[in-house]
Amino acid sequence: MGMAKNSNNQGIGKDSNGHHKYSGGVRGAIQGNNADTPPQLSKAERIWQVIASVPEGQVVSYGQVAQLAGLPGYARFVGSTLSKLPQGSTLPWHRVVNASLEIAPRNSGRMREQKRRLRDEGVMFKGQRVAKAFHWTA
DNA sequence: ATGCGGGCGGCCA
DNA sequence: GTGGCCGCCCGCA
């Protein structure tokens, strides 16, 4: 475990979304993380919020994140949003897998990094997939 | 404006 | 259980 502290902080420098509609007090993490998520936040911000709330040792799917962020149907957007995270981000991006609970195919190095991180927090695999027991249900 | 490619997902062979 | 086809929605030529 060591230092897990998945706060709501992920080195959000500048959103490539352009829309700087405000990003003021993101008080605490989004505890509710329901679809009732207040919309002053940009889509990317809401997505970050949800991911930041995923417990250590658990995973969620892209579609699930979208759903929880109040953006049903935005699964792919979640993926592209994560691909834009800054290098030093503390957002637990590695806890997001596809609906089949497999690590989404992309740069092999990134994939290995994700698997390593998950294993480090105790997540177990069944073949290529994360065992169901580690699938987070909000 | 239009087209195309993504860290996806649900359905149906 | 797999694999292929669309459908979704966005960002960037």
PDB file of C-alpha atoms (C1' of nucleotides) in Angstrom:
ATOM      1  CA  MET A   1       0.000   0.000   0.000  1.00  0.00           C
ATOM      2  CA  GLY A   2       2.465   2.610   0.984  1.00  0.00           C
ATOM      3  CA  MET A   3       1.244   5.896  -0.297  1.00  0.00           C
ATOM      4  CA  ALA A   4      -2.062   5.567  -1.877  1.00  0.00           C
ATOM      5  CA  LYS A   5      -3.813   8.814  -1.062  1.00  0.00           C
ATOM      6  CA  ASN A   6      -5.832   9.107  -4.163  1.00  0.00           C
ATOM      7  CA  SER A   7      -7.092  12.541  -3.530  1.00  0.00           C
ATOM      8  CA  ASN A   8      -8.735  14.552  -6.187  1.00  0.00           C
ATOM      9  CA  ASN A   9      -5.478  15.938  -7.304  1.00  0.00           C
ATOM     10  CA  GLN A  10      -4.037  14.961 -10.617  1.00  0.00           C
ATOM     11  CA  GLY A  11      -1.840  17.700 -11.803  1.00  0.00           C
ATOM     12  CA  ILE A  12      -4.523  19.207 -13.890  1.00  0.00           C
ATOM     13  CA  GLY A  13      -2.516  21.811 -15.653  1.00  0.00           C
ATOM     14  CA  LYS A  14      -4.542  22.894 -18.583  1.00  0.00           C
ATOM     15  CA  ASP A  15      -7.392  21.171 -20.212  1.00  0.00           C
ATOM     16  CA  SER A  16      -6.998  20.846 -23.901  1.00  0.00           C
ATOM     17  CA  ASN A  17     -10.724  21.228 -24.031  1.00  0.00           C
ATOM     18  CA  GLY A  18     -10.292  24.900 -24.183  1.00  0.00           C
ATOM     19  CA  HIS A  19     -13.475  25.546 -22.287  1.00  0.00           C
ATOM     20  CA  HIS A  20     -12.153  27.140 -19.186  1.00  0.00           C
ATOM     21  CA  LYS A  21     -15.596  27.485 -17.793  1.00  0.00           C
ATOM     22  CA  TYR A  22     -14.322  27.509 -14.249  1.00  0.00           C
ATOM     23  CA  SER A  23     -12.523  25.073 -12.166  1.00  0.00           C
ATOM     24  CA  GLY A  24     -12.653  26.684  -8.809  1.00  0.00           C
ATOM     25  CA  GLY A  25     -13.246  24.865  -5.574  1.00  0.00           C
ATOM     26  CA  VAL A  26     -13.473  21.241  -6.247  1.00  0.00           C
ATOM     27  CA  ARG A  27     -14.106  20.708  -2.614  1.00  0.00           C
ATOM     28  CA  GLY A  28     -12.832  17.359  -1.520  1.00  0.00           C
ATOM     29  CA  ALA A  29     -13.280  14.528  -3.892  1.00  0.00           C
ATOM     30  CA  ILE A  30     -16.643  13.990  -5.372  1.00  0.00           C
ATOM     31  CA  GLN A  31     -18.107  11.815  -2.714  1.00  0.00           C
ATOM     32  CA  GLY A  32     -21.420  11.390  -4.325  1.00  0.00           C
ATOM     33  CA  ASN A  33     -19.989  10.653  -7.734  1.00  0.00           C
ATOM     34  CA  ASN A  34     -23.474   9.948  -8.947  1.00  0.00           C
ATOM     35  CA  ALA A  35     -24.970  11.158 -12.147  1.00  0.00           C
ATOM     36  CA  ASP A  36     -26.110  14.093 -10.070  1.00  0.00           C
ATOM     37  CA  THR A  37     -22.647  15.455 -10.454  1.00  0.00           C
ATOM     38  CA  PRO A  38     -22.911  19.209 -10.517  1.00  0.00           C
ATOM     39  CA  PRO A  39     -22.198  20.506 -13.971  1.00  0.00           C
ATOM     40  CA  GLN A  40     -19.994  23.535 -13.569  1.00  0.00           C
ATOM     41  CA  LEU A  41     -17.251  21.111 -14.252  1.00  0.00           C
ATOM     42  CA  SER A  42     -16.119  20.316 -17.731  1.00  0.00           C
ATOM     43  CA  LYS A  43     -16.597  16.808 -19.012  1.00  0.00           C
ATOM     44  CA  ALA A  44     -12.949  16.021 -18.492  1.00  0.00           C
ATOM     45  CA  GLU A  45     -13.087  17.307 -14.952  1.00  0.00           C
ATOM     46  CA  ARG A  46     -16.067  15.158 -14.109  1.00  0.00           C
ATOM     47  CA  ILE A  47     -14.294  12.183 -15.553  1.00  0.00           C
ATOM     48  CA  TRP A  48     -11.225  12.898 -13.456  1.00  0.00           C
ATOM     49  CA  GLN A  49     -13.428  13.189 -10.417  1.00  0.00           C
ATOM     50  CA  VAL A  50     -14.908   9.784 -10.923  1.00  0.00           C
ATOM     51  CA  ILE A  51     -11.612   8.104 -11.560  1.00  0.00           C
ATOM     52  CA  ALA A  52     -10.107   9.768  -8.515  1.00  0.00           C
ATOM     53  CA  SER A  53     -12.800   8.115  -6.433  1.00  0.00           C
ATOM     54  CA  VAL A  54     -12.029   4.588  -7.525  1.00  0.00           C
ATOM     55  CA  PRO A  55     -10.615   2.702  -4.535  1.00  0.00           C
ATOM     56  CA  GLU A  56      -7.152   1.268  -4.599  1.00  0.00           C
ATOM     57  CA  GLY A  57      -7.169  -2.359  -5.651  1.00  0.00           C
ATOM     58  CA  GLN A  58     -10.307  -2.011  -7.779  1.00  0.00           C
ATOM     59  CA  VAL A  59     -11.048  -1.300 -11.406  1.00  0.00           C
ATOM     60  CA  VAL A  60     -13.824   0.305 -13.431  1.00  0.00           C
ATOM     61  CA  SER A  61     -14.611   0.293 -17.115  1.00  0.00           C
ATOM     62  CA  TYR A  62     -14.507   3.305 -19.409  1.00  0.00           C
ATOM     63  CA  GLY A  63     -18.221   3.110 -19.902  1.00  0.00           C
ATOM     64  CA  GLN A  64     -18.762   2.891 -16.188  1.00  0.00           C
ATOM     65  CA  VAL A  65     -16.694   5.988 -15.624  1.00  0.00           C
ATOM     66  CA  ALA A  66     -18.690   7.827 -18.251  1.00  0.00           C
ATOM     67  CA  GLN A  67     -21.900   6.660 -16.649  1.00  0.00           C
ATOM     68  CA  LEU A  68     -20.826   7.747 -13.179  1.00  0.00           C
ATOM     69  CA  ALA A  69     -19.700  11.083 -14.535  1.00  0.00           C
ATOM     70  CA  GLY A  70     -23.178  11.628 -15.842  1.00  0.00           C
ATOM     71  CA  LEU A  71     -22.014  11.182 -19.432  1.00  0.00           C
ATOM     72  CA  PRO A  72     -23.590   7.966 -20.652  1.00  0.00           C
ATOM     73  CA  GLY A  73     -22.292   6.984 -24.042  1.00  0.00           C
ATOM     74  CA  TYR A  74     -18.972   8.735 -23.596  1.00  0.00           C
ATOM     75  CA  ALA A  75     -16.860   5.655 -23.050  1.00  0.00           C
ATOM     76  CA  ARG A  76     -14.484   6.441 -25.852  1.00  0.00           C
ATOM     77  CA  PHE A  77     -14.211  10.004 -24.722  1.00  0.00           C
ATOM     78  CA  VAL A  78     -13.069   8.730 -21.360  1.00  0.00           C
ATOM     79  CA  GLY A  79     -10.313   6.832 -23.095  1.00  0.00           C
ATOM     80  CA  SER A  80      -9.137   9.771 -25.120  1.00  0.00           C
ATOM     81  CA  THR A  81      -9.309  11.962 -22.042  1.00  0.00           C
ATOM     82  CA  LEU A  82      -6.988   9.630 -20.194  1.00  0.00           C
ATOM     83  CA  SER A  83      -4.576   9.564 -23.078  1.00  0.00           C
ATOM     84  CA  LYS A  84      -4.136  13.285 -22.571  1.00  0.00           C
ATOM     85  CA  LEU A  85      -3.206  13.124 -18.911  1.00  0.00           C
ATOM     86  CA  PRO A  86       0.056  14.831 -18.096  1.00  0.00           C
ATOM     87  CA  GLN A  87       2.965  12.550 -17.316  1.00  0.00           C
ATOM     88  CA  GLY A  88       3.202  13.166 -13.606  1.00  0.00           C
ATOM     89  CA  SER A  89      -0.505  12.809 -13.008  1.00  0.00           C
ATOM     90  CA  THR A  90      -1.473  11.160  -9.749  1.00  0.00           C
ATOM     91  CA  LEU A  91      -4.850  10.221 -11.135  1.00  0.00           C
ATOM     92  CA  PRO A  92      -5.248   6.438 -10.851  1.00  0.00           C
ATOM     93  CA  TRP A  93      -5.698   5.970 -14.596  1.00  0.00           C
ATOM     94  CA  HIS A  94      -4.482   2.412 -14.285  1.00  0.00           C
ATOM     95  CA  ARG A  95      -7.731   1.438 -12.575  1.00  0.00           C
ATOM     96  CA  VAL A  96      -9.661   1.929 -15.784  1.00  0.00           C
ATOM     97  CA  VAL A  97     -10.068  -1.063 -18.068  1.00  0.00           C
ATOM     98  CA  ASN A  98     -12.495  -1.960 -20.826  1.00  0.00           C
ATOM     99  CA  ALA A  99     -15.894  -3.530 -20.333  1.00  0.00           C
ATOM    100  CA  SER A 100     -14.373  -6.982 -20.587  1.00  0.00           C
ATOM    101  CA  LEU A 101     -12.091  -6.062 -17.716  1.00  0.00           C
ATOM    102  CA  GLU A 102      -9.077  -6.280 -19.979  1.00  0.00           C
ATOM    103  CA  ILE A 103      -6.361  -3.702 -20.200  1.00  0.00           C
ATOM    104  CA  ALA A 104      -7.157  -1.662 -23.255  1.00  0.00           C
ATOM    105  CA  PRO A 105      -4.716  -2.325 -26.102  1.00  0.00           C
ATOM    106  CA  ARG A 106      -2.350   0.537 -26.854  1.00  0.00           C
ATOM    107  CA  ASN A 107       1.300   1.200 -26.342  1.00  0.00           C
ATOM    108  CA  SER A 108       2.647  -2.081 -24.945  1.00  0.00           C
ATOM    109  CA  GLY A 109       4.806  -0.231 -22.493  1.00  0.00           C
ATOM    110  CA  ARG A 110       1.825   1.550 -21.064  1.00  0.00           C
ATOM    111  CA  MET A 111      -0.074  -1.692 -20.883  1.00  0.00           C
ATOM    112  CA  ARG A 112       2.647  -3.368 -18.892  1.00  0.00           C
ATOM    113  CA  GLU A 113       2.871  -0.367 -16.634  1.00  0.00           C
ATOM    114  CA  GLN A 114      -0.848  -0.572 -15.969  1.00  0.00           C
ATOM    115  CA  LYS A 115      -0.739  -4.254 -15.175  1.00  0.00           C
ATOM    116  CA  ARG A 116       2.229  -3.795 -12.906  1.00  0.00           C
ATOM    117  CA  ARG A 117       0.485  -1.032 -11.008  1.00  0.00           C
ATOM    118  CA  LEU A 118      -2.655  -3.055 -10.593  1.00  0.00           C
ATOM    119  CA  ARG A 119      -0.758  -6.044  -9.325  1.00  0.00           C
ATOM    120  CA  ASP A 120       1.082  -3.819  -6.924  1.00  0.00           C
ATOM    121  CA  GLU A 121      -2.194  -2.929  -5.316  1.00  0.00           C
ATOM    122  CA  GLY A 122      -3.334  -6.503  -5.117  1.00  0.00           C
ATOM    123  CA  VAL A 123      -5.454  -6.829  -8.215  1.00  0.00           C
ATOM    124  CA  MET A 124      -5.420 -10.340  -9.626  1.00  0.00           C
ATOM    125  CA  PHE A 125      -5.933 -11.518 -13.167  1.00  0.00           C
ATOM    126  CA  LYS A 126      -7.616 -14.451 -14.796  1.00  0.00           C
ATOM    127  CA  GLY A 127      -5.812 -14.746 -18.059  1.00  0.00           C
ATOM    128  CA  GLN A 128      -5.914 -11.337 -19.663  1.00  0.00           C
ATOM    129  CA  ARG A 129      -8.719 -10.092 -17.498  1.00  0.00           C
ATOM    130  CA  VAL A 130      -8.990  -8.616 -14.078  1.00  0.00           C
ATOM    131  CA  ALA A 131     -10.779 -11.069 -11.798  1.00  0.00           C
ATOM    132  CA  LYS A 132     -14.406 -10.063 -11.209  1.00  0.00           C
ATOM    133  CA  ALA A 133     -13.811  -9.660  -7.519  1.00  0.00           C
ATOM    134  CA  PHE A 134     -11.807  -6.522  -8.230  1.00  0.00           C
ATOM    135  CA  HIS A 135     -14.465  -4.870 -10.318  1.00  0.00           C
ATOM    136  CA  TRP A 136     -15.598  -1.810  -8.445  1.00  0.00           C
ATOM    137  CA  THR A 137     -19.272  -1.120  -8.132  1.00  0.00           C
ATOM    138  CA  ALA A 138     -19.968   2.389  -6.934  1.00  0.00           C
TER     139      ALA A 138
ATOM    140  C1'  DA B   1     -17.989  22.131 -43.117  1.00  0.00           C
ATOM    141  C1'  DT B   2     -16.447  17.111 -43.707  1.00  0.00           C
ATOM    142  C1'  DG B   3     -13.891  13.139 -42.841  1.00  0.00           C
ATOM    143  C1'  DC B   4     -11.469  10.029 -40.051  1.00  0.00           C
ATOM    144  C1'  DG B   5      -9.427   7.867 -36.256  1.00  0.00           C
ATOM    145  C1'  DG B   6      -9.545   6.766 -31.323  1.00  0.00           C
ATOM    146  C1'  DG B   7      -7.114   3.402 -24.363  1.00  0.00           C
ATOM    147  C1'  DC B   8     -15.387   1.744 -26.074  1.00  0.00           C
ATOM    148  C1'  DG B   9     -19.480  -1.082 -25.965  1.00  0.00           C
ATOM    149  C1'  DG B  10     -23.741  -3.634 -27.118  1.00  0.00           C
ATOM    150  C1'  DC B  11     -25.505  -7.083 -30.424  1.00  0.00           C
ATOM    151  C1'  DC B  12     -25.619 -10.813 -33.332  1.00  0.00           C
ATOM    152  C1'  DA B  13     -23.437 -14.483 -36.113  1.00  0.00           C
TER     153       DA B  13
ATOM    154  C1'  DG C   1     -16.241 -17.844 -25.625  1.00  0.00           C
ATOM    155  C1'  DT C   2     -14.795 -15.139 -30.045  1.00  0.00           C
ATOM    156  C1'  DG C   3     -14.964 -11.980 -33.755  1.00  0.00           C
ATOM    157  C1'  DG C   4     -17.097  -8.693 -36.635  1.00  0.00           C
ATOM    158  C1'  DC C   5     -20.310  -4.720 -37.303  1.00  0.00           C
ATOM    159  C1'  DC C   6     -22.271  -0.835 -36.204  1.00  0.00           C
ATOM    160  C1'  DG C   7     -23.375   3.122 -33.197  1.00  0.00           C
ATOM    161  C1'  DC C   8     -21.605   6.843 -29.990  1.00  0.00           C
ATOM    162  C1'  DC C   9     -19.214  11.230 -29.314  1.00  0.00           C
ATOM    163  C1'  DC C  10     -15.223  13.963 -29.504  1.00  0.00           C
ATOM    164  C1'  DG C  11     -10.729  16.163 -31.381  1.00  0.00           C
ATOM    165  C1'  DC C  12      -8.000  17.352 -35.061  1.00  0.00           C
ATOM    166  C1'  DA C  13      -6.555  17.537 -39.788  1.00  0.00           C
TER     167       DA C  13
END
